[in-house]
Amino acid sequence: MKWFCKNPSIAIIAKRGSGKTILCRSLLKYFFEEDNIPVGTIISPTDSLNQFYGKKFPDLFIHEKYSPTITQNLLYRQAEMKDKRTEKKKEGKKVDHRAVMLMDDCLGKAAECKKDENLSELLLNGRHYGVTYMITLQDPLGVGPLMRGNFDYVFILADDNFKNIQRIYDNYAGIFPTKESFAKTFSALTQDYGCMVLVNRGVRNDFFDKVFWFKADMKELEPDNFRSKPFIDYHRNNYEEEYKKKARRGVGMDVMMTKQKQNKTNFDIIKK
């Protein structure tokens, strides 16, 4: 995954039971451990049931319900950090302002998502804010055509729904000359929880620069892959287990930014 561009936007198209969440966790591991992105937020309506992300990611930054406030505050946080980055640069210091946002199975509120201008801004211009944006889709047409055309990478897992396969071919797989060539390649790459990766950025004449195979390695998914000390410390000092039991919805960026303004807590990630 070292071939990723900076701050990519990524779509993961997958039906239930195809290995989608394992793939998401593998990508998060890469971004936090290898690419060293310091912070992130996850929106996952199902995490209260399976605790999939909660086992590896601070609960404080996991939201169970999508809200436009989340995207609004993420953009606010990024604008603040970009300003701090500029200030610290004058002092000869570096501030890593980057963040990851993952929306997993959030399109139950598709109508609300489509109206969220901040979400559109993240997808279309997230790289300029330092945001790596990921979204999972059970329906290949779950986002509009403008958004579909702006994903840098599309990860596609196995699907036996012929209509879905047709939609994927029509809307994402223009690199393939025929549907038959796509179907044959798709079937081969998605065996045994593998996935087809389509590169949707730049102009490349070579087919093999546009189509890749990837498979998440379960053995690599060790515990505690989130290593941003300021966010882990904030989670430990502010997360209430009793509140989780009453209404576990994750506080995340919005509360963190509010408290940061009130208490002037410094969340700079400075590399000397």
Tab-separated table of C-alpha atoms in Angstrom:
chain	number	residue	atom	x	y	z
A	1	MET	CA	0.000	0.000	0.000
A	2	LYS	CA	3.006	2.249	-0.187
A	3	TRP	CA	1.752	3.166	-3.667
A	4	PHE	CA	-1.129	5.156	-2.136
A	5	CYS	CA	-1.161	8.845	-2.967
A	6	LYS	CA	-1.132	11.358	-0.113
A	7	ASN	CA	-4.445	11.648	1.749
A	8	PRO	CA	-6.428	9.387	-0.588
A	9	SER	CA	-10.178	8.948	-0.815
A	10	ILE	CA	-11.105	5.264	-0.805
A	11	ALA	CA	-14.319	3.375	-1.521
A	12	ILE	CA	-14.787	-0.204	-0.348
A	13	ILE	CA	-17.608	-1.988	-2.162
A	14	ALA	CA	-18.651	-5.173	-0.414
A	15	LYS	CA	-21.682	-7.161	0.639
A	16	ARG	CA	-22.059	-8.490	4.164
A	17	GLY	CA	-19.815	-11.378	5.094
A	18	SER	CA	-17.288	-10.728	2.338
A	19	GLY	CA	-14.466	-9.522	4.609
A	20	LYS	CA	-15.195	-5.790	4.462
A	21	THR	CA	-14.518	-4.888	8.091
A	22	ILE	CA	-11.301	-6.943	8.196
A	23	LEU	CA	-10.165	-5.009	5.127
A	24	CYS	CA	-11.043	-1.706	6.817
A	25	ARG	CA	-9.050	-2.623	9.888
A	26	SER	CA	-6.088	-3.642	7.743
A	27	LEU	CA	-6.166	-0.267	5.991
A	28	LEU	CA	-6.402	1.553	9.330
A	29	LYS	CA	-3.403	-0.419	10.554
A	30	TYR	CA	-1.412	0.742	7.544
A	31	PHE	CA	-2.394	4.394	7.891
A	32	PHE	CA	-1.705	4.545	11.638
A	33	GLU	CA	1.343	2.271	11.921
A	34	GLU	CA	3.191	2.636	8.634
A	35	ASP	CA	2.016	5.980	7.288
A	36	ASN	CA	2.004	7.332	10.874
A	37	ILE	CA	-1.180	9.382	10.590
A	38	PRO	CA	-1.702	10.621	14.161
A	39	VAL	CA	-5.491	10.869	14.573
A	40	GLY	CA	-8.775	9.601	13.198
A	41	THR	CA	-12.486	9.077	13.681
A	42	ILE	CA	-14.761	6.164	12.807
A	43	ILE	CA	-18.505	6.159	12.195
A	44	SER	CA	-19.833	2.610	12.505
A	45	PRO	CA	-23.488	1.952	13.448
A	46	THR	CA	-22.754	-1.734	14.082
A	47	ASP	CA	-19.734	-1.378	16.371
A	48	SER	CA	-21.836	-1.374	19.551
A	49	LEU	CA	-22.926	-4.892	18.583
A	50	ASN	CA	-19.661	-6.466	17.467
A	51	GLN	CA	-17.026	-4.199	19.100
A	52	PHE	CA	-14.864	-4.744	16.026
A	53	TYR	CA	-13.243	-1.323	16.008
A	54	GLY	CA	-13.549	-0.758	19.749
A	55	LYS	CA	-11.030	-3.526	20.382
A	56	LYS	CA	-8.325	-1.680	18.467
A	57	PHE	CA	-9.304	1.987	18.454
A	58	PRO	CA	-10.136	4.416	21.319
A	59	ASP	CA	-13.898	4.264	21.937
A	60	LEU	CA	-14.024	8.014	22.366
A	61	PHE	CA	-13.455	8.467	18.648
A	62	ILE	CA	-15.968	5.873	17.449
A	63	HIS	CA	-19.420	7.197	16.594
A	64	GLU	CA	-22.396	4.876	16.272
A	65	LYS	CA	-24.572	7.417	14.484
A	66	TYR	CA	-23.753	9.542	11.486
A	67	SER	CA	-24.235	13.266	12.042
A	68	PRO	CA	-23.225	16.273	9.919
A	69	THR	CA	-21.671	17.658	13.112
A	70	ILE	CA	-18.932	15.021	12.868
A	71	THR	CA	-17.797	16.089	9.414
A	72	GLN	CA	-18.179	19.751	10.300
A	73	ASN	CA	-15.925	19.433	13.331
A	74	LEU	CA	-13.377	17.324	11.482
A	75	LEU	CA	-13.006	20.066	8.881
A	76	TYR	CA	-12.761	22.608	11.702
A	77	ARG	CA	-10.047	20.560	13.383
A	78	GLN	CA	-8.119	20.267	10.128
A	79	ALA	CA	-8.287	24.004	9.459
A	80	GLU	CA	-7.003	24.680	12.993
A	81	MET	CA	-4.151	22.214	12.594
A	82	LYS	CA	-3.152	23.610	9.208
A	83	ASP	CA	-2.827	27.055	10.794
A	84	LYS	CA	-0.724	25.615	13.626
A	85	ARG	CA	1.390	23.767	11.090
A	86	THR	CA	2.158	27.072	9.366
A	87	GLU	CA	3.040	28.738	12.683
A	88	LYS	CA	5.323	25.917	13.816
A	89	LYS	CA	7.046	25.823	10.443
A	90	LYS	CA	8.270	29.358	11.105
A	91	GLU	CA	9.897	28.001	14.282
A	92	GLY	CA	11.575	25.199	12.383
A	93	LYS	CA	9.190	22.562	13.752
A	94	LYS	CA	6.918	20.128	11.969
A	95	VAL	CA	3.289	19.467	12.837
A	96	ASP	CA	1.542	16.428	11.382
A	97	HIS	CA	-1.985	17.687	10.771
A	98	ARG	CA	-3.278	14.593	8.983
A	99	ALA	CA	-6.344	12.581	9.999
A	100	VAL	CA	-8.282	9.513	8.881
A	101	MET	CA	-12.062	9.297	8.632
A	102	LEU	CA	-13.850	5.982	8.074
A	103	MET	CA	-17.590	5.680	7.431
A	104	ASP	CA	-18.554	2.006	7.718
A	105	ASP	CA	-22.141	0.997	6.876
A	106	CYS	CA	-23.461	4.541	7.247
A	107	LEU	CA	-25.661	4.681	4.179
A	108	GLY	CA	-28.768	3.817	6.145
A	109	LYS	CA	-28.827	7.609	6.316
A	110	ALA	CA	-27.986	8.034	2.642
A	111	ALA	CA	-30.397	10.938	2.161
A	112	GLU	CA	-28.813	12.849	5.039
A	113	CYS	CA	-25.320	12.045	3.785
A	114	LYS	CA	-26.121	13.391	0.329
A	115	LYS	CA	-27.242	16.698	1.851
A	116	ASP	CA	-24.097	17.079	3.948
A	117	GLU	CA	-21.960	19.684	2.183
A	118	ASN	CA	-19.058	19.020	4.548
A	119	LEU	CA	-19.069	15.334	3.599
A	120	SER	CA	-18.946	16.267	-0.077
A	121	GLU	CA	-16.105	18.659	0.692
A	122	LEU	CA	-14.183	15.879	2.463
A	123	LEU	CA	-14.554	13.490	-0.433
A	124	LEU	CA	-13.854	15.998	-3.186
A	125	ASN	CA	-11.127	18.019	-1.458
A	126	GLY	CA	-10.103	15.979	1.585
A	127	ARG	CA	-6.476	15.770	0.462
A	128	HIS	CA	-6.175	19.549	0.777
A	129	TYR	CA	-7.306	19.274	4.406
A	130	GLY	CA	-4.910	16.416	5.112
A	131	VAL	CA	-7.758	13.890	5.445
A	132	THR	CA	-7.649	10.281	4.289
A	133	TYR	CA	-11.305	9.429	3.687
A	134	MET	CA	-12.731	5.899	3.523
A	135	ILE	CA	-16.321	4.786	3.016
A	136	THR	CA	-17.843	1.315	2.698
A	137	LEU	CA	-20.709	0.675	0.297
A	138	GLN	CA	-22.947	-2.367	0.049
A	139	ASP	CA	-24.678	-0.688	-2.893
A	140	PRO	CA	-22.209	0.365	-5.616
A	141	LEU	CA	-24.519	3.307	-6.359
A	142	GLY	CA	-24.773	4.337	-2.706
A	143	VAL	CA	-23.102	7.670	-3.509
A	144	GLY	CA	-23.769	9.987	-6.431
A	145	PRO	CA	-21.866	10.006	-9.740
A	146	LEU	CA	-19.727	13.029	-8.802
A	147	MET	CA	-18.470	11.274	-5.663
A	148	ARG	CA	-17.999	7.951	-7.485
A	149	GLY	CA	-15.724	9.644	-9.984
A	150	ASN	CA	-13.566	11.202	-7.269
A	151	PHE	CA	-12.424	8.132	-5.360
A	152	ASP	CA	-8.697	7.613	-5.767
A	153	TYR	CA	-8.923	3.875	-5.058
A	154	VAL	CA	-11.830	1.453	-5.148
A	155	PHE	CA	-11.522	-1.837	-3.246
A	156	ILE	CA	-14.078	-4.403	-4.398
A	157	LEU	CA	-14.735	-7.658	-2.559
A	158	ALA	CA	-16.548	-10.760	-3.803
A	159	ASP	CA	-20.179	-10.395	-4.860
A	160	ASP	CA	-22.548	-12.935	-6.389
A	161	ASN	CA	-25.303	-10.429	-7.185
A	162	PHE	CA	-25.321	-10.057	-10.963
A	163	LYS	CA	-26.974	-6.642	-10.814
A	164	ASN	CA	-24.300	-5.385	-8.432
A	165	ILE	CA	-21.546	-6.771	-10.648
A	166	GLN	CA	-23.112	-4.981	-13.621
A	167	ARG	CA	-23.290	-1.719	-11.637
A	168	ILE	CA	-19.647	-2.051	-10.608
A	169	TYR	CA	-18.609	-2.633	-14.208
A	170	ASP	CA	-20.695	0.270	-15.524
A	171	ASN	CA	-19.652	2.800	-12.884
A	172	TYR	CA	-16.132	1.913	-11.744
A	173	ALA	CA	-14.399	-0.464	-14.137
A	174	GLY	CA	-14.017	1.535	-17.335
A	175	ILE	CA	-10.436	0.300	-17.704
A	176	PHE	CA	-11.760	-3.101	-18.818
A	177	PRO	CA	-12.508	-3.347	-22.562
A	178	THR	CA	-15.414	-5.771	-22.102
A	179	LYS	CA	-17.729	-6.957	-19.375
A	180	GLU	CA	-16.462	-10.500	-19.888
A	181	SER	CA	-12.855	-9.489	-19.213
A	182	PHE	CA	-13.978	-7.641	-16.082
A	183	ALA	CA	-16.082	-10.548	-14.809
A	184	LYS	CA	-13.261	-13.040	-15.316
A	185	THR	CA	-10.690	-10.832	-13.565
A	186	PHE	CA	-13.108	-9.921	-10.773
A	187	SER	CA	-13.873	-13.572	-10.064
A	188	ALA	CA	-10.179	-14.506	-9.964
A	189	LEU	CA	-9.062	-11.621	-7.725
A	190	THR	CA	-11.862	-11.911	-5.171
A	191	GLN	CA	-11.440	-15.580	-4.332
A	192	ASP	CA	-10.851	-16.454	-0.659
A	193	TYR	CA	-11.510	-12.914	0.662
A	194	GLY	CA	-9.170	-11.239	-1.788
A	195	CYS	CA	-10.224	-7.999	-3.414
A	196	MET	CA	-9.854	-6.162	-6.678
A	197	VAL	CA	-8.311	-2.693	-6.358
A	198	LEU	CA	-9.036	-0.148	-9.080
A	199	VAL	CA	-6.861	2.959	-9.329
A	200	ASN	CA	-9.102	5.828	-10.318
A	201	ARG	CA	-6.564	8.655	-10.431
A	202	GLY	CA	-4.251	9.871	-13.144
A	203	VAL	CA	-4.019	8.760	-16.754
A	204	ARG	CA	-2.370	5.386	-17.212
A	205	ASN	CA	-2.231	3.442	-20.443
A	206	ASP	CA	-1.011	0.231	-18.842
A	207	PHE	CA	-3.837	-1.954	-17.546
A	208	PHE	CA	-1.575	-3.322	-14.808
A	209	ASP	CA	-1.085	0.188	-13.410
A	210	LYS	CA	-4.834	0.451	-12.847
A	211	VAL	CA	-5.839	-2.954	-11.469
A	212	PHE	CA	-4.335	-4.653	-8.410
A	213	TRP	CA	-5.016	-7.524	-6.012
A	214	PHE	CA	-5.003	-7.141	-2.246
A	215	LYS	CA	-5.837	-9.379	0.682
A	216	ALA	CA	-5.841	-8.422	4.359
A	217	ASP	CA	-3.503	-10.545	6.471
A	218	MET	CA	-5.266	-11.545	9.693
A	219	LYS	CA	-1.939	-12.416	11.328
A	220	GLU	CA	-0.815	-8.794	11.050
A	221	LEU	CA	-3.822	-7.390	12.891
A	222	GLU	CA	-2.228	-7.113	16.313
A	223	PRO	CA	-3.978	-5.303	19.196
A	224	ASP	CA	-3.440	-1.610	19.891
A	225	ASN	CA	-2.727	-0.357	16.405
A	226	PHE	CA	-3.701	3.217	17.260
A	227	ARG	CA	-0.614	4.996	18.522
A	228	SER	CA	-1.396	8.717	18.772
A	229	LYS	CA	-0.423	9.484	22.380
A	230	PRO	CA	-2.434	12.742	22.722
A	231	PHE	CA	-5.631	11.034	21.595
A	232	ILE	CA	-5.054	7.916	23.697
A	233	ASP	CA	-4.377	10.078	26.760
A	234	TYR	CA	-7.468	12.164	26.072
A	235	HIS	CA	-9.531	8.985	25.782
A	236	ARG	CA	-8.241	7.630	29.096
A	237	ASN	CA	-8.893	10.896	30.927
A	238	ASN	CA	-12.336	11.661	29.523
A	239	TYR	CA	-14.095	8.448	28.537
A	240	GLU	CA	-16.772	7.251	30.953
A	241	GLU	CA	-17.656	3.567	30.869
A	242	GLU	CA	-21.030	4.222	32.524
A	243	TYR	CA	-21.931	6.666	29.780
A	244	LYS	CA	-21.043	3.986	27.274
A	245	LYS	CA	-23.537	1.634	28.884
A	246	LYS	CA	-26.313	4.249	28.814
A	247	ALA	CA	-25.806	5.603	25.328
A	248	ARG	CA	-22.654	4.457	23.620
A	249	ARG	CA	-22.230	6.848	20.752
A	250	GLY	CA	-18.624	8.083	20.940
A	251	VAL	CA	-17.785	11.698	21.682
A	252	GLY	CA	-15.050	12.183	19.156
A	253	MET	CA	-13.793	15.229	17.321
A	254	ASP	CA	-16.652	17.587	18.235
A	255	VAL	CA	-16.283	17.302	22.027
A	256	MET	CA	-12.510	17.163	21.784
A	257	MET	CA	-12.411	20.404	19.820
A	258	THR	CA	-14.880	22.097	22.200
A	259	LYS	CA	-12.789	21.136	25.232
A	260	GLN	CA	-9.646	22.117	23.398
A	261	LYS	CA	-11.009	25.646	22.959
A	262	GLN	CA	-12.225	25.828	26.568
A	263	ASN	CA	-9.144	24.358	28.205
A	264	LYS	CA	-6.606	25.251	25.525
A	265	THR	CA	-5.367	21.670	25.497
A	266	ASN	CA	-2.559	21.246	23.001
A	267	PHE	CA	-3.063	18.396	20.540
A	268	ASP	CA	-0.166	19.245	18.255
A	269	ILE	CA	1.736	16.258	16.928
A	270	ILE	CA	5.218	17.720	16.652
A	271	LYS	CA	8.145	15.918	15.078
A	272	LYS	CA	11.434	17.516	16.022
